[in-house]
Coordinates of N, CA and C in Angstrom, one line a residue:
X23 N 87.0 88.7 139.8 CA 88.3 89.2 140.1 C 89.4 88.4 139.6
X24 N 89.5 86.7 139.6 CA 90.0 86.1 139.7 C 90.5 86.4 137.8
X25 N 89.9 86.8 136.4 CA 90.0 87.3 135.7 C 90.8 88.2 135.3
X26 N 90.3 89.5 135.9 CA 90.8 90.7 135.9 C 92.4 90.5 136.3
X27 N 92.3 89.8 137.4 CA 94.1 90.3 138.0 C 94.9 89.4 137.3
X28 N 94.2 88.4 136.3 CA 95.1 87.5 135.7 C 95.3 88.3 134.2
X29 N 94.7 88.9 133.9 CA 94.4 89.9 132.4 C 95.7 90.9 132.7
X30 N 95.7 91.5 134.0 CA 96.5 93.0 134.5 C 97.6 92.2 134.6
X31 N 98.4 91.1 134.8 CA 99.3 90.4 135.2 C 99.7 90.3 133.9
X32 N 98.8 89.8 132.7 CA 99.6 89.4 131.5 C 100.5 90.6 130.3
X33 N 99.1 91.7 131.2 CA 99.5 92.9 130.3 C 100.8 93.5 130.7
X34 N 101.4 93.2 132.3 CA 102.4 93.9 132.9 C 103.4 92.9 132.3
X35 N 103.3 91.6 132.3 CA 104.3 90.8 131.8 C 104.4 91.0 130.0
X36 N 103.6 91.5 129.6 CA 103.9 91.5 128.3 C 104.6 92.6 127.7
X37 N 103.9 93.8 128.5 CA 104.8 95.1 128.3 C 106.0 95.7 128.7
X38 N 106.6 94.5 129.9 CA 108.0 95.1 130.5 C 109.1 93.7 130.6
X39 N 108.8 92.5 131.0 CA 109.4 91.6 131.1 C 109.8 91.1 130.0
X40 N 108.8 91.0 129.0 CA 108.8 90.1 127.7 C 109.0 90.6 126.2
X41 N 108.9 92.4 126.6 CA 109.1 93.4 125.9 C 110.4 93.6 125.9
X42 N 111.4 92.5 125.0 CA 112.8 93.1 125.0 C 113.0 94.3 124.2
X43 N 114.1 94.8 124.2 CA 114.5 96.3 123.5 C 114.8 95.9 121.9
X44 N 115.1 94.6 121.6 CA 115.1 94.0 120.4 C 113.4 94.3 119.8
X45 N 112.6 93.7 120.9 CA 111.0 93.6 120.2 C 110.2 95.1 120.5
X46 N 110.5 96.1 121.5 CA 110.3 97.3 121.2 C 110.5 98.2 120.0
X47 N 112.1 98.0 119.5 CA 112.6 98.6 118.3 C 111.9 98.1 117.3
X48 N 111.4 96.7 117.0 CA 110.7 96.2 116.2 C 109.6 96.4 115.9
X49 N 109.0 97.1 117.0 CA 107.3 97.5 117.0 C 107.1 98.5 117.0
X50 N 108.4 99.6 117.3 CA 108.0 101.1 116.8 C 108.5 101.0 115.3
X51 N 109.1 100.0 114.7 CA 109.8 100.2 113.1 C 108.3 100.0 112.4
X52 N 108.0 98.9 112.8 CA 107.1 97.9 111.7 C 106.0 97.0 112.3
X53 N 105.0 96.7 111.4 CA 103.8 96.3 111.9 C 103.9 95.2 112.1
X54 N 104.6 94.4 111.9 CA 104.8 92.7 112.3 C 105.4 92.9 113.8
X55 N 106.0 93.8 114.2 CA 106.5 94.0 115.5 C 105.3 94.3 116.4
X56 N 104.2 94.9 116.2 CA 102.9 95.0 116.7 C 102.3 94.1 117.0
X57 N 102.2 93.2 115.9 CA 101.7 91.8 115.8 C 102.3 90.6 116.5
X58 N 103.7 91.0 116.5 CA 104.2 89.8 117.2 C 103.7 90.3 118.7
X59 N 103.9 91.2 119.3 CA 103.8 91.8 120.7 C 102.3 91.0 121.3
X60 N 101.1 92.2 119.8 CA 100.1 91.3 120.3 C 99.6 90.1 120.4
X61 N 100.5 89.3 120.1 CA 100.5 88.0 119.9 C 101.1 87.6 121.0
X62 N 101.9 88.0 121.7 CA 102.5 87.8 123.3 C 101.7 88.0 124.2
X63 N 100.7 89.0 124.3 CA 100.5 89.3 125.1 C 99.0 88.8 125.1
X64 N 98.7 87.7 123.6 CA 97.6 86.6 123.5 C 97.8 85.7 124.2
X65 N 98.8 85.2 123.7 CA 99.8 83.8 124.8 C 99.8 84.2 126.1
X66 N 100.5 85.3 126.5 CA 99.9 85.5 128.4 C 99.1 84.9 128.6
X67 N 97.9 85.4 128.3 CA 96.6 85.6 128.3 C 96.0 85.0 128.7
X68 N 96.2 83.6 127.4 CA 95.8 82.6 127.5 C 96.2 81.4 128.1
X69 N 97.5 81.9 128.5 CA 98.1 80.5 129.5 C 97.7 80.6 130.7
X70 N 97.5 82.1 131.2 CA 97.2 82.6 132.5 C 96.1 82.3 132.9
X71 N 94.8 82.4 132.1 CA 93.5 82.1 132.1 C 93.0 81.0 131.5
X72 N 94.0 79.9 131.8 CA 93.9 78.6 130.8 C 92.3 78.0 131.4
X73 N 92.3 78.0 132.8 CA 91.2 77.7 133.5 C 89.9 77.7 132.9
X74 N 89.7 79.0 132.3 CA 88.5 79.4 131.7 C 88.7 79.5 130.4
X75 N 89.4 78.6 129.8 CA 89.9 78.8 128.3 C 88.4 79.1 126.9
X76 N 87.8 77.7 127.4 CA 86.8 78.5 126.4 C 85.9 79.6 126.5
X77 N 85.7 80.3 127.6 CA 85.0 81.6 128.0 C 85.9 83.1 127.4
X78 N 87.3 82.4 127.5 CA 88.0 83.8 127.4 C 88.7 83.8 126.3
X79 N 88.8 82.7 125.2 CA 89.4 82.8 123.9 C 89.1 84.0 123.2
X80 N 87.9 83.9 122.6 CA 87.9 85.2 121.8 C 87.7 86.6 122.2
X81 N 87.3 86.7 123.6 CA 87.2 88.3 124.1 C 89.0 88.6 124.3
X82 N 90.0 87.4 124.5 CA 91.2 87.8 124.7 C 92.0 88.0 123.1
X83 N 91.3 87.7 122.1 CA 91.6 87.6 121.1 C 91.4 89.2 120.3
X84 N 90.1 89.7 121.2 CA 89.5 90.9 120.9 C 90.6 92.1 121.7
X85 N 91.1 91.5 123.0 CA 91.6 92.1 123.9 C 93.1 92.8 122.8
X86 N 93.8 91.6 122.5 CA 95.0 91.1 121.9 C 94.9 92.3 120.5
X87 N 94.3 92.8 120.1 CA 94.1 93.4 118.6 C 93.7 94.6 119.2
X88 N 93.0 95.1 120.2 CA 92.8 96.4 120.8 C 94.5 96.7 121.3
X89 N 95.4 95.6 121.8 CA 96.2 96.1 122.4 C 97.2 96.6 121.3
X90 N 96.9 95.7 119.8 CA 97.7 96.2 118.8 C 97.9 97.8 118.4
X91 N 96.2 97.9 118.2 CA 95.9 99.5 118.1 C 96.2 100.4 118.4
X92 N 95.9 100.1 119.9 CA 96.6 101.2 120.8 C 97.8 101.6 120.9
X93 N 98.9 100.5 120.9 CA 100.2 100.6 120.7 C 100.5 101.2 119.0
X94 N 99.8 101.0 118.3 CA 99.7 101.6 117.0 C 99.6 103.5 117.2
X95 N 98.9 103.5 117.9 CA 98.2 104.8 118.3 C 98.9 105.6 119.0
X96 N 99.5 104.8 119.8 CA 100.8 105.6 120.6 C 102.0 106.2 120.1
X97 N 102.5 104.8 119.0 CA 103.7 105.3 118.2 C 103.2 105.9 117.2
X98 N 102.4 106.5 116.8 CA 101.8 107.2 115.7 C 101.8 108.3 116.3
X99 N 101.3 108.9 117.2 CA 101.2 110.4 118.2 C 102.6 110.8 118.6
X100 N 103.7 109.6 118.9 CA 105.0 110.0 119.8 C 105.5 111.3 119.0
X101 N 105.4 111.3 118.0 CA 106.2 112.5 117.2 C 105.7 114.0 117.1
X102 N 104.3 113.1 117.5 CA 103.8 114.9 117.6 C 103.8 115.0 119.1
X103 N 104.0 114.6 120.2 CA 103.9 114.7 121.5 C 105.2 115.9 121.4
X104 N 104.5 116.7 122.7 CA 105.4 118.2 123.2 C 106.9 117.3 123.5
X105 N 108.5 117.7 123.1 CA 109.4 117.5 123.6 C 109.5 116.8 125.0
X106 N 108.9 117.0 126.3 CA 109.4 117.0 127.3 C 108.6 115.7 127.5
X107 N 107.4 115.7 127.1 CA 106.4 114.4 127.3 C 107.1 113.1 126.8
X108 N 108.0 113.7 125.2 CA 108.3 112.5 124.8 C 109.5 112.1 125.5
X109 N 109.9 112.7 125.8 CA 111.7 112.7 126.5 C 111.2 111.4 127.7
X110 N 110.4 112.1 128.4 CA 109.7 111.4 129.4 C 109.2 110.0 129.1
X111 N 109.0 109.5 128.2 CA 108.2 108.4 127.7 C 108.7 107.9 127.2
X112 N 110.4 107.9 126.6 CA 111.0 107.5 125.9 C 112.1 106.9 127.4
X113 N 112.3 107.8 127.9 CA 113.4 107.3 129.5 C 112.7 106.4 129.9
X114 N 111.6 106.4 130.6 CA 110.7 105.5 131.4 C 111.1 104.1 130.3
X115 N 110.7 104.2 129.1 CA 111.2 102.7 128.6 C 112.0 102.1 128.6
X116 N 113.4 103.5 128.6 CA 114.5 102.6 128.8 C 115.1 102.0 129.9
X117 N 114.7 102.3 131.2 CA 115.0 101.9 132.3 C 113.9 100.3 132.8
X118 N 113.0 100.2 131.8 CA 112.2 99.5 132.0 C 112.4 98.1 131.4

């Protein structure tokens, strides 16, 4: 457990705290904006789970490039998403 809630902690700090509206705009523009993100949310990761650093390097490294994709994945679909979903998904960020 002691893993897990440190993994869920990095991911929440990576995608609202540390996620400025400078590095949002940057990562729906461009792929280096992806890359930097996932690269933040490597560093979480790995500061957070420094404890177990050599156990969790490269699964967090695996983790960190899944999180690229997906976020790839997302802003790839946003334009085809129904009006109301995107409206929805687009507000929630900005308040965030």
């Amino acid at each position: 457990m002691f893993l897990i809630h440190r993994l869920i902690l990095a991911h929440f700090l990576t995608d609202f705290p540390f996620q400025t509206d400078s590095i949002y705009k940057f990562k729906i523009r461009r792929w280096l904006g992806r890359i930097l993100h996932g690269a933040i949310f490597a560093a979480c990761s790995l500061i957070l789970c420094a404890p177990l650093w050599d156990k969790v390097f490269w699964p967090v490294i695996c983790l960190s490039i899944f999180h690229v994709i997906i976020d790839w994945i997302k802003i790839a679909l946003l334009p085809r998403l129904k009006p109301a979903i995107q409206s929805t998904y687009c507000s929630t960020r900005r308040y965030m």
